[in-house]
XYZ file of C-alpha atoms in Angstrom:
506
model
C 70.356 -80.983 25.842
C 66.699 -80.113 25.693
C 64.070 -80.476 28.287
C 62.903 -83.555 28.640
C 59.317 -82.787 30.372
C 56.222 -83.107 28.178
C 54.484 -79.786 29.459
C 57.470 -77.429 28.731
C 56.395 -76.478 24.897
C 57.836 -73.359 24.101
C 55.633 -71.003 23.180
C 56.352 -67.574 20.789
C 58.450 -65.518 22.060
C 57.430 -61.634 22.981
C 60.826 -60.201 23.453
C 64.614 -61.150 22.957
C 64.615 -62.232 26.306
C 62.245 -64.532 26.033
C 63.779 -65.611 22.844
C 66.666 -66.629 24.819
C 65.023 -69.026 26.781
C 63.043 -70.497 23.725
C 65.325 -71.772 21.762
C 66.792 -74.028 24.548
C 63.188 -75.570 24.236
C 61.602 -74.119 27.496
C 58.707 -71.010 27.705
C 58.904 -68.167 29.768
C 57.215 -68.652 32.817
C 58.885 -67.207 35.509
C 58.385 -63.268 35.553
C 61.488 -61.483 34.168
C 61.636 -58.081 36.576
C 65.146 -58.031 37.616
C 67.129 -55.027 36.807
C 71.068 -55.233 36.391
C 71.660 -53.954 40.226
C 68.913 -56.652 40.917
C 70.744 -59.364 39.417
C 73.905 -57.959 41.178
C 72.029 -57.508 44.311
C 71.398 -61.891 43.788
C 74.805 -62.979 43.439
C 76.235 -60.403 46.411
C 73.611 -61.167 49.060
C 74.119 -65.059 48.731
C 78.097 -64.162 48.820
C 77.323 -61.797 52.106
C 80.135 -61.092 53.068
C 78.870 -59.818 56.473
C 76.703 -62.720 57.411
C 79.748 -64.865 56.580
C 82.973 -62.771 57.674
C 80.918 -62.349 60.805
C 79.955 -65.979 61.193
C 83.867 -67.368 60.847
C 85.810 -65.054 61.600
C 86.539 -66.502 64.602
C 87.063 -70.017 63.615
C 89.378 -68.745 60.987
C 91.118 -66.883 63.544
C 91.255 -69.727 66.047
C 93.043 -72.173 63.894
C 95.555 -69.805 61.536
C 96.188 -66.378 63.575
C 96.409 -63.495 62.511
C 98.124 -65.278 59.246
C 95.079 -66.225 58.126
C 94.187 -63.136 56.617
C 96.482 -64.151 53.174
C 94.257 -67.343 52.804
C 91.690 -64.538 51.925
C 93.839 -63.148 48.183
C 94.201 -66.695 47.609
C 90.874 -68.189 47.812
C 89.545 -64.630 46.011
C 91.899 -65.185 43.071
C 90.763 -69.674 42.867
C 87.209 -68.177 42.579
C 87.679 -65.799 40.562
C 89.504 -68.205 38.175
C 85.740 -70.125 38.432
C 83.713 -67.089 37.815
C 85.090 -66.426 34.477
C 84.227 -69.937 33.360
C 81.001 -69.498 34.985
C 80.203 -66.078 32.672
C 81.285 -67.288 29.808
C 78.663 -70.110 30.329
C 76.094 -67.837 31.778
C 76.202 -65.786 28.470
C 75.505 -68.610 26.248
C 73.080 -70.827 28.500
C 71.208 -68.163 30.451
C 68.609 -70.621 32.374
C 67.577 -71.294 35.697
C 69.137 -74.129 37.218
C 72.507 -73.107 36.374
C 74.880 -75.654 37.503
C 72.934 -78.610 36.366
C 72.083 -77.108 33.064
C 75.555 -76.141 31.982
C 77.038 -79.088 33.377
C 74.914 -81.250 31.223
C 75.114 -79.304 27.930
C 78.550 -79.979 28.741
C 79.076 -83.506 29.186
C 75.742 -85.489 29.519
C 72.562 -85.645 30.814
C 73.511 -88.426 33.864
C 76.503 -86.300 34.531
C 74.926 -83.227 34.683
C 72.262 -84.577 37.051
C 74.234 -85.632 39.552
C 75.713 -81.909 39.562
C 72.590 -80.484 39.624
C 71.668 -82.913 42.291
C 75.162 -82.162 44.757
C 74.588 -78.568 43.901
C 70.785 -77.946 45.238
C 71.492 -80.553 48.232
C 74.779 -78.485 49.039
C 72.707 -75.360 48.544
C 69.937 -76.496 51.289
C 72.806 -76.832 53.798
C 73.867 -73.370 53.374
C 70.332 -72.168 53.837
C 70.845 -73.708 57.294
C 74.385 -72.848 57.652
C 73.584 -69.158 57.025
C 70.557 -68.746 59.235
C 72.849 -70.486 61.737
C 75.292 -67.107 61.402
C 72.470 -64.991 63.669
C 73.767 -66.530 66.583
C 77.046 -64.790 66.306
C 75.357 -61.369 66.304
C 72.031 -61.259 67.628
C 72.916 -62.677 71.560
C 75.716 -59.591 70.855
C 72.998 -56.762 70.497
C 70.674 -57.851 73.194
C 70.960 -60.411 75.556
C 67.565 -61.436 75.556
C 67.984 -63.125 72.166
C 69.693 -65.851 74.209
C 66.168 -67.538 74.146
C 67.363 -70.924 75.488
C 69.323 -69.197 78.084
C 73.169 -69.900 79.403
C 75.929 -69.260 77.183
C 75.433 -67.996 74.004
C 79.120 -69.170 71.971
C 78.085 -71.116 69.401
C 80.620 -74.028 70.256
C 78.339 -74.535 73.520
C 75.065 -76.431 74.337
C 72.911 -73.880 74.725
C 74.062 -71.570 72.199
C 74.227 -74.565 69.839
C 70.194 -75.251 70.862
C 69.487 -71.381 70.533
C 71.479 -70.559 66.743
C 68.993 -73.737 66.025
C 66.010 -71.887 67.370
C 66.855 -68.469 65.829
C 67.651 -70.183 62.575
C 63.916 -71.511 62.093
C 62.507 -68.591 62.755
C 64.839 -66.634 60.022
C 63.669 -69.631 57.908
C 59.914 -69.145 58.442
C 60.403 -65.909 57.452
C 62.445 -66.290 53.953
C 59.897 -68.982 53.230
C 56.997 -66.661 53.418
C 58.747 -63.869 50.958
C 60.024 -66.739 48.682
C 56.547 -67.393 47.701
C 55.158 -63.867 47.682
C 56.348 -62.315 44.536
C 59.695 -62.164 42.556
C 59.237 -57.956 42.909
C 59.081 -58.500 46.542
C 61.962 -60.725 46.359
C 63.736 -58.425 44.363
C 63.002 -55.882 46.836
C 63.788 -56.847 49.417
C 67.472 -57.938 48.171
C 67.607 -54.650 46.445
C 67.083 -53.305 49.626
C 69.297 -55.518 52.034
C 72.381 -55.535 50.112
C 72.446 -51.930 49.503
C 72.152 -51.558 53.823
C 74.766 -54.797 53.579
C 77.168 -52.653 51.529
C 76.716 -49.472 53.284
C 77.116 -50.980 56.685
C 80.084 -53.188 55.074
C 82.292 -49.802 53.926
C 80.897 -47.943 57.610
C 82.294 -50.789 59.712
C 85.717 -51.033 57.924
C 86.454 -47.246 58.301
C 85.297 -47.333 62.075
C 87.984 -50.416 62.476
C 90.907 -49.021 60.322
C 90.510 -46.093 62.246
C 89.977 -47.584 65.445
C 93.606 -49.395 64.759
C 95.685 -50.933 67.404
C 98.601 -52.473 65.514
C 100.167 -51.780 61.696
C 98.765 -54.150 58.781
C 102.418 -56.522 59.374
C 100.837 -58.663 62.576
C 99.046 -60.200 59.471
C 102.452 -61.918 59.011
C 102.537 -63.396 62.417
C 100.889 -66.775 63.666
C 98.939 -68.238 66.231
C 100.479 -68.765 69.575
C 102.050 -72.079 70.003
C 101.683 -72.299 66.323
C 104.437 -75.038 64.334
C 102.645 -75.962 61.585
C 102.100 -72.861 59.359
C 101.083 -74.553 56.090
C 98.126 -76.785 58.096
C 97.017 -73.718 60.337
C 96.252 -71.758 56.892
C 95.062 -74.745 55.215
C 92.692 -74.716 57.718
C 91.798 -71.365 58.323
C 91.044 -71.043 54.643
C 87.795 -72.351 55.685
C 86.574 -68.972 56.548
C 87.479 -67.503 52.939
C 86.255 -70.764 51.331
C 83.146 -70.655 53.063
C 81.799 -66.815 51.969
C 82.857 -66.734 48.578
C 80.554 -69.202 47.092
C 76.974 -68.280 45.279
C 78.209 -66.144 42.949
C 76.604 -68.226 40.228
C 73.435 -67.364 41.735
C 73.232 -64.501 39.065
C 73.065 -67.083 36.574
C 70.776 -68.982 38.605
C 67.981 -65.989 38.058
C 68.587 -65.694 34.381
C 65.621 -66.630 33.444
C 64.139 -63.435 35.443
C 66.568 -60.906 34.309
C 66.387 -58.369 31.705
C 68.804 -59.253 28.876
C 70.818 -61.948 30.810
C 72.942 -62.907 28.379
C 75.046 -59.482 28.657
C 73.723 -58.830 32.655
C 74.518 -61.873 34.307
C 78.412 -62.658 33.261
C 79.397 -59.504 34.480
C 76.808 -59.015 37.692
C 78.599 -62.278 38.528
C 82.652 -61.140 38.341
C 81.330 -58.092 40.033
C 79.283 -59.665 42.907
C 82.346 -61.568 43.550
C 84.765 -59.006 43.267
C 83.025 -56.692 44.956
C 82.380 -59.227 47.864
C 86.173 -59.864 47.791
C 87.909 -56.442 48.223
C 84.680 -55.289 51.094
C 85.622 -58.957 52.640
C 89.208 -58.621 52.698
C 89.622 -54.992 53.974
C 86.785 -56.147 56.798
C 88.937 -58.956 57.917
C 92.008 -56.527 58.208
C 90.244 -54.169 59.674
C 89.379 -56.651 62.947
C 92.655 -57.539 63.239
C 93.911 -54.021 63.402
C 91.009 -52.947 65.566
C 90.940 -55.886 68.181
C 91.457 -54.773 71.688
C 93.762 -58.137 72.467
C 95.229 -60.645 70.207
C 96.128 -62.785 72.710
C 93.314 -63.151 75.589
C 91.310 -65.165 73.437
C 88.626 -64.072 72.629
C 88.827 -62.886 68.981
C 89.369 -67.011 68.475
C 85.745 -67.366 69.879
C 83.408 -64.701 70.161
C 84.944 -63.112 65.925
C 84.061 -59.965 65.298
C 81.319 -58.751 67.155
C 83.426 -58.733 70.119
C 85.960 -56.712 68.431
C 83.031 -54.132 67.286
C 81.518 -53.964 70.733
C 84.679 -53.519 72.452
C 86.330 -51.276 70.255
C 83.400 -48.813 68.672
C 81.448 -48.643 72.179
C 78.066 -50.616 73.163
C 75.948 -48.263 70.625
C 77.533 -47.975 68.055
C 79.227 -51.768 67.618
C 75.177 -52.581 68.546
C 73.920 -50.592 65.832
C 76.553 -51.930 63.239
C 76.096 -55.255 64.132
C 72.225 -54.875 63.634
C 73.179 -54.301 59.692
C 74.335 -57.348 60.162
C 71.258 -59.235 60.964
C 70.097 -57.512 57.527
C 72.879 -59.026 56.195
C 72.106 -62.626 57.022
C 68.314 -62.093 56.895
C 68.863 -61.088 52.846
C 71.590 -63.724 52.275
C 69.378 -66.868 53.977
C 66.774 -65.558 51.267
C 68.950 -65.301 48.613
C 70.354 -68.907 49.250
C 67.102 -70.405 49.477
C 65.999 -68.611 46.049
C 69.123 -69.971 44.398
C 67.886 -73.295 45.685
C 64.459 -73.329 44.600
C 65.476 -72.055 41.299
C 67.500 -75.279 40.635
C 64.898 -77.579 41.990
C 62.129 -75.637 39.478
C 64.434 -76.208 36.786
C 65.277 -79.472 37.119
C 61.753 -81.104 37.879
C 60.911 -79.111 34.636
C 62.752 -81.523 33.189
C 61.003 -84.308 34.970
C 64.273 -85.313 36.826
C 63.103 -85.177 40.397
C 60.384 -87.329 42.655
C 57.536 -85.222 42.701
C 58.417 -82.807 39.750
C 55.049 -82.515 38.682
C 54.269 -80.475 41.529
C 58.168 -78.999 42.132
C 57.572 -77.860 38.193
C 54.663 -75.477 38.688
C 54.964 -71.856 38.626
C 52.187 -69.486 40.070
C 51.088 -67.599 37.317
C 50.416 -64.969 39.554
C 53.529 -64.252 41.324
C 55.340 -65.717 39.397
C 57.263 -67.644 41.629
C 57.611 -71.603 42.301
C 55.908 -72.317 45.595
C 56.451 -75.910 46.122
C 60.556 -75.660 45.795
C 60.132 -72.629 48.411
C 58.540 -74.978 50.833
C 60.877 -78.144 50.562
C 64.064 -76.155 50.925
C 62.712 -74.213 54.545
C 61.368 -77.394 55.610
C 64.612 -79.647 54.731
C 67.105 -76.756 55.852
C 65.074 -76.462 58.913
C 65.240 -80.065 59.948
C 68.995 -80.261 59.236
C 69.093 -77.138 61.780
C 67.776 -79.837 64.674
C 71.652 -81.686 64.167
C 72.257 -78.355 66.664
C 70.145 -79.929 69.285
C 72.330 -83.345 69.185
C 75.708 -81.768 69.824
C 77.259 -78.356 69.090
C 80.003 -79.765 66.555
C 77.186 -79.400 64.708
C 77.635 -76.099 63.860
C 80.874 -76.194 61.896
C 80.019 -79.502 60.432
C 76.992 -78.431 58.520
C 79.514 -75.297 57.636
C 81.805 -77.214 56.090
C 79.759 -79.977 54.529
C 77.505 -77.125 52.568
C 80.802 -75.860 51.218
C 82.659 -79.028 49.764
C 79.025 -79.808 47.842
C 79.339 -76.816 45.902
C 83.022 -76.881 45.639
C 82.051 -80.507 43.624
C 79.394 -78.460 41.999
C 81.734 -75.781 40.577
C 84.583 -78.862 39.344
C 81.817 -80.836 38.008
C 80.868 -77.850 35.267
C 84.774 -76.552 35.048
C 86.121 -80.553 34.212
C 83.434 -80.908 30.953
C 84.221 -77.594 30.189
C 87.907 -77.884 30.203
C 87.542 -80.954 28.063
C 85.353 -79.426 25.603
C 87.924 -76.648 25.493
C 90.809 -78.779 24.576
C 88.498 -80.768 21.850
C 87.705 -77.205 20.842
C 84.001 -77.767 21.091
C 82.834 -74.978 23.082
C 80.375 -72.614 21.588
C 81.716 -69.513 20.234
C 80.933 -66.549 19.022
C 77.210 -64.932 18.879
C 75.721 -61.916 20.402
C 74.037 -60.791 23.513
C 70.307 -58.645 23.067
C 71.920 -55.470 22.412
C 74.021 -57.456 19.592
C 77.296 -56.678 21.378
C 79.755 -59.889 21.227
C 78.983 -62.571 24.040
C 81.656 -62.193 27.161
C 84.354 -64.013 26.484
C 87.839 -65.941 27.890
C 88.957 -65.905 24.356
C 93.067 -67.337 24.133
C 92.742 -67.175 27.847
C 90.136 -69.928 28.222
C 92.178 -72.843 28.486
C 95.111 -71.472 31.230
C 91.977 -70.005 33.183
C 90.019 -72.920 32.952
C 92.370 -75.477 33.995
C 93.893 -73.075 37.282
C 90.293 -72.736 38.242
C 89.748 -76.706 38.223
C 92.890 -77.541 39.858
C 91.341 -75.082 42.576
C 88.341 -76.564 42.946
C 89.368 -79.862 43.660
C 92.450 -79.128 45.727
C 89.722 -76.663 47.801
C 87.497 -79.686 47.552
C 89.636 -82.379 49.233
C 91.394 -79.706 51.744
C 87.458 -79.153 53.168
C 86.385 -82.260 53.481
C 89.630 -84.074 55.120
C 88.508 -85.650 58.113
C 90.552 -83.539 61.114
C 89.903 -84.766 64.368
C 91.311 -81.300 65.482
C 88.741 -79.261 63.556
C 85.804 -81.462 63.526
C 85.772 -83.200 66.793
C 88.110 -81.090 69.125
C 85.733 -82.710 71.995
C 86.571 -86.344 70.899
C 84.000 -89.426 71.177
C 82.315 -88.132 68.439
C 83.701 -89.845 65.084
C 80.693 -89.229 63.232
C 81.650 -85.593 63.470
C 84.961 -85.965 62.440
C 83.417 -87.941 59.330
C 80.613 -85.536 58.665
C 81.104 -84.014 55.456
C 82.676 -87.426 53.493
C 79.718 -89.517 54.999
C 77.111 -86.763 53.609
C 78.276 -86.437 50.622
C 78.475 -90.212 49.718
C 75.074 -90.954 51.513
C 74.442 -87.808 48.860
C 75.612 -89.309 45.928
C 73.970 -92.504 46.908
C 70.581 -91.288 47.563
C 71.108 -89.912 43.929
C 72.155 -93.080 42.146
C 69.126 -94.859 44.287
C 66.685 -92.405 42.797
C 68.259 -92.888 39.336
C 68.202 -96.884 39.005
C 64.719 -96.882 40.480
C 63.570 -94.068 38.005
C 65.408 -96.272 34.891
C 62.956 -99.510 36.042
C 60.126 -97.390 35.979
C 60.693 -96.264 32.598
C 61.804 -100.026 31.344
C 58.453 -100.936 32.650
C 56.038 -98.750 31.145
C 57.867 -99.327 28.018
């Protein structure tokens, strides 16, 4: 596939980085700054596992027990499974926009653009779904945060209508650096996910040490608890739900120094890294929560256990790192957003690309993407003011559109794989051999589809239980199938009405 937009000449290329992007028929316009931790620093902060740990913990908890923990090796291994495809694919197609790009070099252009199209609409409702996570923490540290007042659990009215107030101001803020400067950008990820990984190691060794139990209550269930296989099936959500967005490395290829070698492995490491920090901090609250049993680790997560267990200052202090955490990741996400709208209006395949297309030569950054993905996330944060379900509906919906995402680049691959038409061979810019799944590929590749979709379907099952506990509400209970097919309807809308434009002018 080439681009398919009339002002995206390429233009000689200065540097074997640039050369990259050139010969997929695209210039360099976007300022490549980013540094290997940099690109690293992309992929981990949209992962944050703090902001995300911290944000469903207690849902997890709620639903599987302390059981839940082993959903956390399993989901780690499914993804990981998908980030090997996803590096082989970011060594050989390093270009903004990742999803949609490989996904139509893969199968087709119609294919790919409804990937591209799930992908940055899924992405938009983790923007709001991650500045949503401040209400966890922030009502923790002071209680004046509580800015609508009365009780600040999520699950609530009022601490529905506050997240939704906390979560536009986050938004206004990300919005503001997102069309700064990509060195801004870059430092101030740099910057947050070093704190984020610092805090991340200091809070596990204050709650292993703080232990209350041994490591084998993770083999025991939630009270009342019969059905084992559903209660992890659903508390899976938790593990589902943070470790996504590792393909945002490949997302800010076009911005990294030699990407082709940097971003497959700043992508297995984000995610790995995210994994083990993850998995040891969700051990680490079980072992360290005062009571297992007077419910509240099922609804206030972990920043009850840190208050509780490390002492007012300290568990304050900690969870302040936290705000960091979800401050840096709601930027991150919306970056990885605007990056796939830029790249796909460049190829003059979304209303108003014209304007979504342009890059300000001085900053080097994409203003108009920056704006539409604050203003849309923010909107979708106003489903808080309508009913507090809300809140684990726009959770769950943001994570079964990239779970479609990730199978809708895996399937093509896999069946370019067995027609043994994926590209092979070549070199990176330091003419080292291209990262590679080698025999591997196939096994690999077809485990980490099978994932995907089973993870796809087990999200988006319409539980009464899980999505409208309250009842009355079937819309709720619905959520996630109904926005994904108004999503994929929107999308074939767009694309009939664009195909009678172009049979008219013709």
């Amino acid at each position: 596939m080439t681009s398919t937009a009339p002002d995206v000449r390429p233009e000689p290329p200065h540097s074997p980085d640039d050369r990259s992007l050139t010969e997929f028929g695209y210039r360099q316009e976007l300022h490549r700054s980013l540094s290997r931790y940099a690109s690293f620093a992309a992929g981990f902060s949209f992962i944050s596992v703090l902001t995300t740990v911290f944000q469903f913990f207690a849902f997890g908890y709620a639903f599987g027990g302390p059981v839940f923990f082993w959903t956390w090796p399993a989901v780690l291994i499914g993804q990981l499974l998908v980030a090997a495809c996803f590096a082989e694919l970011a060594a050989r197609y390093p270009i903004s926009g990742a999803i949609y790009q490989w996904s139509s070099r893969l199968s087709n252009q119609t294919f790919g653009w409804f990937a591209g199209w799930i992908m940055v609409i899924g992405q938009i409702v983790v923007v709001a779904a991650a500045a949503l996570a401040l209400q966890m923490v922030m009502p923790a540290i002071w209680s004046g945060f509580q800015i609508v007042g009365g009780d600040p659990t999520p699950t609530t009215a009022t601490g529905a209508a506050n997240a939704a107030v906390l979560g536009v101001i986050l938004l206004v803020l990300t919005t503001v650096v997102n069309v700064l400067d990509n060195r801004v950008l870059s430092m101030v990820n740099r910057v947050g996910v070093t704190a984020e990984i610092i805090g991340a190691i200091l809070i596990i060794a204050l709650l292993l040490t703080h232990s209350e139990r041994s490591p084998g209550i993770t083999f025991h269930t939630a009270e009342g608890s019969t059905d084992l296989l559903g209660a992890l099936l659903v508390g899976s959500f938790m593990a589902a739900y943070v470790m996504i967005g590792f393909d945002s490395a490949g997302e800010m290829s076009e911005e990294t120094h030699h990407p082709r070698r940097t971003a497959p492995r700043t992508i297995l490491t984000a995610l790995g890294a995210a994994g083990l920090l993850g998995g040891l901090l969700v051990l680490g609250g079980l072992l360290a929560a005062p009571s297992l049993t007077d419910g509240r680790l099922g609804v206030d997560g972990l920043s009850y256990v840190l208050t509780s267990s490390l002492g007012d200052g300290v568990g304050r202090l900690l969870l302040a790192d936290v705000v960091v955490a979800i401050t840096v990741a709601t930027l991150a996400i919306q970056t990885s957003a605007c990056r796939m709208l830029f790249s796909m209006a460049r190829d003059g395949q979304l209303p108003f690309s014209g304007r979504l297309a342009k890059v300000n030569p001085r900053t080097g950054m994409p203003t108009a993407p920056a704006l539409a993905v604050g203003f849309l996330a923010a909107a979708l944060l106003l489903l808080n003011f309508a009913s507090p379900e809300a809140f684990l509906a726009i959770g769950t919906t943001c994570i079964v559109m990239l779970y479609l995402a990730y199978a809708m680049v895996t399937g093509p691959l896999l069946v370019r794989r067995l027609k043994g038409t994926v590209p092979s061979g070549g070199t990176d810019e330091t003419g080292k051999p291209l990262f590679s799944l080698g025999r591997w590929g196939i096994p690999v590749n077809a485990l980490a589809l099978l994932y995907g979709l089973f993870m796809t379907v087990n999200l988006a099952w319409p539980r009464a239980e899980v999505y409208d506990p309250a009842g009355g509400h079937w819309w709720f209970q619905w959520f996630t199938v109904l926005f994904l097919l108004v999503t994929v309807g929107l999308g074939v809308l767009y694309r009939l009405m664009r195909a009678q434009r172009v049979r008219s002018a013709e």
